[in-house]
Short mmCIF file of C-alpha atoms in Angstrom, two decimals:
data_model
loop_
_atom_site.label_atom_id
_atom_site.label_comp_id
_atom_site.label_asym_id
_atom_site.label_seq_id
_atom_site.Cartn_x
_atom_site.Cartn_y
_atom_site.Cartn_z
CA UNK A 1 -155.46 0.99 81.72
CA UNK A 2 -155.26 -2.73 81.11
CA UNK A 3 -152.52 -5.32 80.97
CA UNK A 4 -151.35 -6.15 77.49
CA UNK A 5 -149.95 -9.39 76.12
CA UNK A 6 -146.44 -8.77 77.44
CA UNK A 7 -147.72 -7.93 80.90
CA UNK A 8 -147.00 -4.20 80.81
CA UNK A 9 -149.63 -1.52 81.30
CA UNK A 10 -151.22 0.10 78.25
CA UNK A 11 -153.23 3.31 78.48
CA UNK A 12 -156.18 3.82 76.25
CA UNK A 13 -155.08 7.23 74.99
CA UNK A 14 -151.77 6.01 73.57
CA UNK A 15 -151.03 7.22 70.04
CA UNK A 16 -151.84 4.80 67.26
CA UNK A 17 -150.46 3.83 63.91
CA UNK A 18 -152.66 3.58 60.84
CA UNK A 19 -154.48 1.43 59.64
CA UNK A 20 -156.65 -1.64 59.56
CA UNK A 21 -159.08 -1.91 56.71
CA UNK A 22 -162.18 -4.02 56.72
CA UNK A 23 -161.73 -7.13 54.63
CA UNK A 24 -164.54 -8.23 52.31
CA UNK A 25 -166.39 -11.39 53.28
CA UNK A 26 -164.90 -13.19 50.28
CA UNK A 27 -161.30 -12.68 51.42
CA UNK A 28 -159.05 -15.50 52.59
CA UNK A 29 -159.12 -14.17 56.13
CA UNK A 30 -162.91 -14.03 56.27
CA UNK A 31 -163.48 -17.43 54.75
CA UNK A 32 -161.01 -19.01 57.15
CA UNK A 33 -163.58 -18.65 59.93
CA UNK A 34 -165.99 -20.99 58.23
CA UNK A 35 -168.86 -18.59 58.95
CA UNK A 36 -169.26 -17.11 55.47
CA UNK A 37 -172.56 -15.79 54.17
CA UNK A 38 -173.20 -14.25 50.75
CA UNK A 39 -175.73 -11.67 51.90
CA UNK A 40 -173.28 -8.75 51.89
CA UNK A 41 -173.44 -8.30 55.65
CA UNK A 42 -170.40 -8.11 57.90
CA UNK A 43 -169.46 -11.47 59.33
CA UNK A 44 -168.68 -11.71 63.05
CA UNK A 45 -165.01 -12.14 62.07
CA UNK A 46 -165.08 -8.99 59.94
CA UNK A 47 -166.86 -6.97 62.61
CA UNK A 48 -164.15 -7.75 65.15
CA UNK A 49 -161.40 -6.76 62.75
CA UNK A 50 -163.27 -3.61 61.78
CA UNK A 51 -163.68 -2.64 65.44
CA UNK A 52 -159.99 -3.27 66.08
CA UNK A 53 -159.14 -0.93 63.22
CA UNK A 54 -161.42 1.81 64.55
CA UNK A 55 -159.94 1.49 68.03
CA UNK A 56 -156.41 1.64 66.63
CA UNK A 57 -157.16 4.85 64.75
CA UNK A 58 -158.52 6.57 67.85
CA UNK A 59 -155.68 5.33 70.06
CA UNK A 60 -157.58 2.78 72.10
CA UNK A 61 -154.71 0.32 72.43
CA UNK A 62 -156.25 -1.55 75.34
CA UNK A 63 -159.46 -2.04 73.36
CA UNK A 64 -157.54 -3.43 70.37
CA UNK A 65 -155.71 -5.94 72.54
CA UNK A 66 -158.86 -7.00 74.35
CA UNK A 67 -160.59 -7.90 71.08
CA UNK A 68 -157.44 -9.56 69.77
CA UNK A 69 -157.16 -11.80 72.82
CA UNK A 70 -160.82 -12.81 72.42
CA UNK A 71 -160.34 -13.65 68.73
CA UNK A 72 -157.10 -15.48 69.41
CA UNK A 73 -158.75 -17.47 72.19
CA UNK A 74 -161.47 -18.58 69.80
CA UNK A 75 -158.84 -19.86 67.36
CA UNK A 76 -159.93 -17.55 64.52
CA UNK A 77 -157.14 -14.95 64.60
CA UNK A 78 -155.77 -14.27 61.11
CA UNK A 79 -152.62 -12.41 60.10
CA UNK A 80 -154.79 -9.27 59.84
CA UNK A 81 -155.76 -9.47 63.52
CA UNK A 82 -152.11 -10.00 64.41
CA UNK A 83 -151.01 -7.03 62.31
CA UNK A 84 -153.42 -4.64 63.98
CA UNK A 85 -152.39 -5.89 67.42
CA UNK A 86 -148.68 -5.51 66.59
CA UNK A 87 -149.37 -1.95 65.43
CA UNK A 88 -151.18 -1.23 68.68
CA UNK A 89 -148.24 -2.52 70.72
CA UNK A 90 -145.88 -0.44 68.57
CA UNK A 91 -147.89 2.69 69.34
CA UNK A 92 -147.67 1.79 73.03
CA UNK A 93 -143.87 1.48 72.71
CA UNK A 94 -143.97 -2.17 73.69
CA UNK A 95 -141.43 -3.94 71.45
CA UNK A 96 -141.47 -7.06 73.62
CA UNK A 97 -145.20 -7.61 73.20
CA UNK A 98 -144.98 -6.77 69.50
CA UNK A 99 -142.09 -9.20 69.14
CA UNK A 100 -144.03 -12.03 70.74
CA UNK A 101 -146.92 -11.61 68.35
CA UNK A 102 -144.61 -11.21 65.36
CA UNK A 103 -142.80 -14.43 66.32
CA UNK A 104 -146.12 -16.29 66.51
CA UNK A 105 -147.18 -14.95 63.13
CA UNK A 106 -143.80 -15.72 61.58
CA UNK A 107 -143.94 -19.28 62.91
CA UNK A 108 -147.25 -19.68 61.09
CA UNK A 109 -145.58 -18.46 57.89
CA UNK A 110 -147.99 -15.53 57.66
CA UNK A 111 -145.82 -12.49 58.43
CA UNK A 112 -146.20 -10.04 55.55
CA UNK A 113 -144.84 -6.58 54.72
CA UNK A 114 -147.25 -4.92 57.13
CA UNK A 115 -146.17 -7.27 59.93
CA UNK A 116 -142.50 -6.43 59.38
CA UNK A 117 -143.27 -2.73 59.12
CA UNK A 118 -145.30 -2.67 62.33
CA UNK A 119 -142.69 -4.61 64.30
CA UNK A 120 -139.80 -2.54 62.94
CA UNK A 121 -141.72 0.57 63.97
CA UNK A 122 -142.09 -0.84 67.48
CA UNK A 123 -138.33 -1.40 67.63
CA UNK A 124 -137.54 2.09 66.31
CA UNK A 125 -139.88 3.74 68.80
CA UNK A 126 -138.14 1.88 71.61
CA UNK A 127 -134.70 3.01 70.41
CA UNK A 128 -133.74 -0.44 69.11
CA UNK A 129 -132.67 0.80 65.70
CA UNK A 130 -130.08 -1.88 64.95
CA UNK A 131 -132.60 -4.64 65.63
CA UNK A 132 -135.11 -2.89 63.36
CA UNK A 133 -132.58 -2.67 60.52
CA UNK A 134 -131.62 -6.33 60.93
CA UNK A 135 -135.29 -7.31 60.86
CA UNK A 136 -135.95 -5.40 57.65
CA UNK A 137 -132.81 -6.74 56.00
CA UNK A 138 -134.04 -10.28 56.73
CA UNK A 139 -137.17 -9.76 54.66
CA UNK A 140 -135.49 -10.65 51.37
CA UNK A 141 -134.40 -14.05 52.68
CA UNK A 142 -137.99 -14.72 53.75
CA UNK A 143 -139.35 -13.74 50.32
CA UNK A 144 -141.24 -10.79 51.76
CA UNK A 145 -141.09 -7.54 49.80
CA UNK A 146 -140.08 -4.36 51.58
CA UNK A 147 -141.53 -0.94 50.75
CA UNK A 148 -140.86 2.76 51.09
CA UNK A 149 -143.03 3.04 54.21
CA UNK A 150 -140.78 0.62 56.10
CA UNK A 151 -137.62 2.36 54.95
CA UNK A 152 -139.06 5.76 55.84
CA UNK A 153 -139.55 4.50 59.39
CA UNK A 154 -135.93 3.33 59.54
CA UNK A 155 -134.67 6.58 58.01
CA UNK A 156 -136.41 8.74 60.60
CA UNK A 157 -135.22 6.43 63.36
CA UNK A 158 -131.62 6.73 62.16
CA UNK A 159 -131.79 10.53 61.91
CA UNK A 160 -133.40 10.86 65.34
CA UNK A 161 -130.65 8.68 66.83
CA UNK A 162 -127.96 10.71 65.07
CA UNK A 163 -126.76 7.81 62.91
CA UNK A 164 -126.04 9.83 59.77
CA UNK A 165 -124.05 7.14 57.99
CA UNK A 166 -126.79 4.59 58.53
CA UNK A 167 -129.33 7.08 57.21
CA UNK A 168 -127.26 7.54 54.05
CA UNK A 169 -126.97 3.78 53.63
CA UNK A 170 -130.72 3.42 53.94
CA UNK A 171 -131.16 6.06 51.24
CA UNK A 172 -128.83 4.13 48.95
CA UNK A 173 -130.75 0.94 49.67
CA UNK A 174 -134.01 2.64 48.71
CA UNK A 175 -132.52 3.74 45.41
CA UNK A 176 -131.01 0.30 44.76
CA UNK A 177 -134.30 -1.45 45.50
CA UNK A 178 -136.24 1.02 43.35
CA UNK A 179 -138.75 1.78 46.10
CA UNK A 180 -139.42 5.33 44.93
CA UNK A 181 -140.48 8.15 47.28
CA UNK A 182 -143.03 8.71 49.96
CA UNK A 183 -143.81 11.99 51.63
CA UNK A 184 -142.38 10.74 54.92
CA UNK A 185 -139.21 9.70 53.11
CA UNK A 186 -138.94 13.19 51.60
CA UNK A 187 -139.32 14.74 55.04
CA UNK A 188 -136.64 12.40 56.38
CA UNK A 189 -134.36 13.36 53.50
CA UNK A 190 -134.86 17.05 54.29
CA UNK A 191 -134.11 16.38 57.95
CA UNK A 192 -130.86 14.68 56.99
CA UNK A 193 -129.84 17.47 54.61
CA UNK A 194 -130.59 20.09 57.26
CA UNK A 195 -128.62 18.21 59.90
CA UNK A 196 -125.61 18.10 57.57
CA UNK A 197 -125.99 21.69 56.42
CA UNK A 198 -125.91 20.67 52.75
CA UNK A 199 -127.78 23.65 51.35
CA UNK A 200 -127.02 22.88 47.71
CA UNK A 201 -128.68 19.48 48.03
CA UNK A 202 -132.06 20.82 49.15
CA UNK A 203 -133.54 22.06 45.88
CA UNK A 204 -132.52 19.04 43.74
CA UNK A 205 -133.88 16.64 46.35
CA UNK A 206 -137.09 18.62 46.68
CA UNK A 207 -137.73 18.91 42.95
CA UNK A 208 -137.04 15.24 42.31
CA UNK A 209 -139.43 14.18 45.05
CA UNK A 210 -142.15 16.62 44.00
CA UNK A 211 -141.93 15.41 40.41
CA UNK A 212 -142.18 11.77 41.41
CA UNK A 213 -144.80 12.21 44.11
CA UNK A 214 -147.21 14.87 42.99
CA UNK A 215 -147.27 15.41 39.25
CA UNK A 216 -150.28 13.09 38.94
CA UNK A 217 -152.37 15.38 41.18
CA UNK A 218 -152.67 18.74 39.34
CA UNK A 219 -155.38 20.08 41.63
CA UNK A 220 -153.54 19.44 44.87
CA UNK A 221 -152.51 22.63 46.74
CA UNK A 222 -148.79 22.88 46.20
CA UNK A 223 -145.61 24.72 46.96
CA UNK A 224 -146.00 27.18 44.11
CA UNK A 225 -142.74 28.84 43.25
CA UNK A 226 -140.71 26.44 45.37
CA UNK A 227 -140.16 24.19 42.40
CA UNK A 228 -143.38 22.32 42.99
CA UNK A 229 -145.70 24.08 40.55
CA UNK A 230 -146.26 27.10 38.35
CA UNK A 231 -146.18 29.76 41.06
CA UNK A 232 -149.93 29.88 41.49
CA UNK A 233 -150.11 27.61 44.50
CA UNK A 234 -151.48 24.83 42.31
CA UNK A 235 -149.68 22.11 40.44
CA UNK A 236 -147.49 19.47 41.92
CA UNK A 237 -148.83 19.57 45.41
CA UNK A 238 -147.39 18.67 48.77
CA UNK A 239 -148.58 18.68 52.33
CA UNK A 240 -148.04 21.34 54.94
CA UNK A 241 -145.71 18.95 56.79
CA UNK A 242 -143.43 18.67 53.75
CA UNK A 243 -143.30 22.45 53.23
CA UNK A 244 -142.56 22.95 56.93
CA UNK A 245 -139.71 20.42 56.72
CA UNK A 246 -138.37 22.30 53.69
CA UNK A 247 -138.35 25.56 55.65
CA UNK A 248 -136.54 23.94 58.58
CA UNK A 249 -133.91 22.45 56.27
CA UNK A 250 -133.21 25.85 54.72
CA UNK A 251 -132.97 27.44 58.16
CA UNK A 252 -130.54 24.77 59.38
CA UNK A 253 -128.42 25.39 56.27
CA UNK A 254 -128.25 29.13 56.99
CA UNK A 255 -130.55 30.09 54.11
CA UNK A 256 -133.02 32.42 55.87
CA UNK A 257 -134.54 33.89 52.69
CA UNK A 258 -135.46 30.50 51.31
CA UNK A 259 -136.74 29.42 54.73
CA UNK A 260 -138.97 32.49 54.91
CA UNK A 261 -140.22 31.86 51.39
CA UNK A 262 -141.29 28.36 52.33
CA UNK A 263 -143.07 29.68 55.41
CA UNK A 264 -144.90 32.24 53.27
CA UNK A 265 -146.09 29.49 50.95
CA UNK A 266 -147.14 27.46 53.99
CA UNK A 267 -149.18 30.38 55.27
CA UNK A 268 -150.79 31.33 51.95
CA UNK A 269 -151.46 27.88 50.51
CA UNK A 270 -152.27 25.89 53.65
CA UNK A 271 -153.15 27.96 56.66
CA UNK A 272 -155.65 30.03 54.64
CA UNK A 273 -157.39 26.89 53.34
CA UNK A 274 -160.40 25.33 55.08
CA UNK A 275 -159.54 22.18 56.99
CA UNK A 276 -161.34 20.02 54.47
CA UNK A 277 -159.08 21.27 51.66
CA UNK A 278 -155.78 20.65 53.43
#
């Protein structure tokens, strides 16, 4: 374990958030180092960012922060380095450290959608839901676009905290903003429906989400006769996590037959598939 930016202890096996992608050498962030070469090789700047991303994916929070502090000390830290570090602090449930880095990035005028999403996730994980909502609502005034990933984080945070009315408001905001669906948003919607026991709302919500999310992937393993395909297990696909959430929602709404049906699809379509096909 090492000390992070806020002074608290971070353990290397802490869970991580996705993702930090390697930027090409022609990007703004790479060229800002002044070390560009056109030979197609990774620049030192890119290598550090790439390593931070790999460490984040495997949960090495301390490693991410060590590299970040080195890059920051050299004066070459871009918004991408900051974003990965904020995500690492979020995974370590350190909203204070994440907030410090976000404030620095915001003062530079470089906080983007990912920055807001990572910091709001840090706040949600620490139980500071109201602060997370306020942060996201401030994005419009800063001319930063929100997205369905950020609202999915807020939705799950509201449901976990038992704030049903806030969860419903967030759903209305998503519709008003035209953000569409994500799989995590669908799972959050099913969690909310199950908590309220609104059995009649399950199938319409499911079918709408499946249509919007999966109709462009005809070969994706799907929910078959659950309104997500043609009954063959192919068609408008969805992940095992979504089907499991569907089963739980039916069970919470006292619909055992439908819950069992979803579990049967889960077993036939997913559990029987090789890992590589899931």
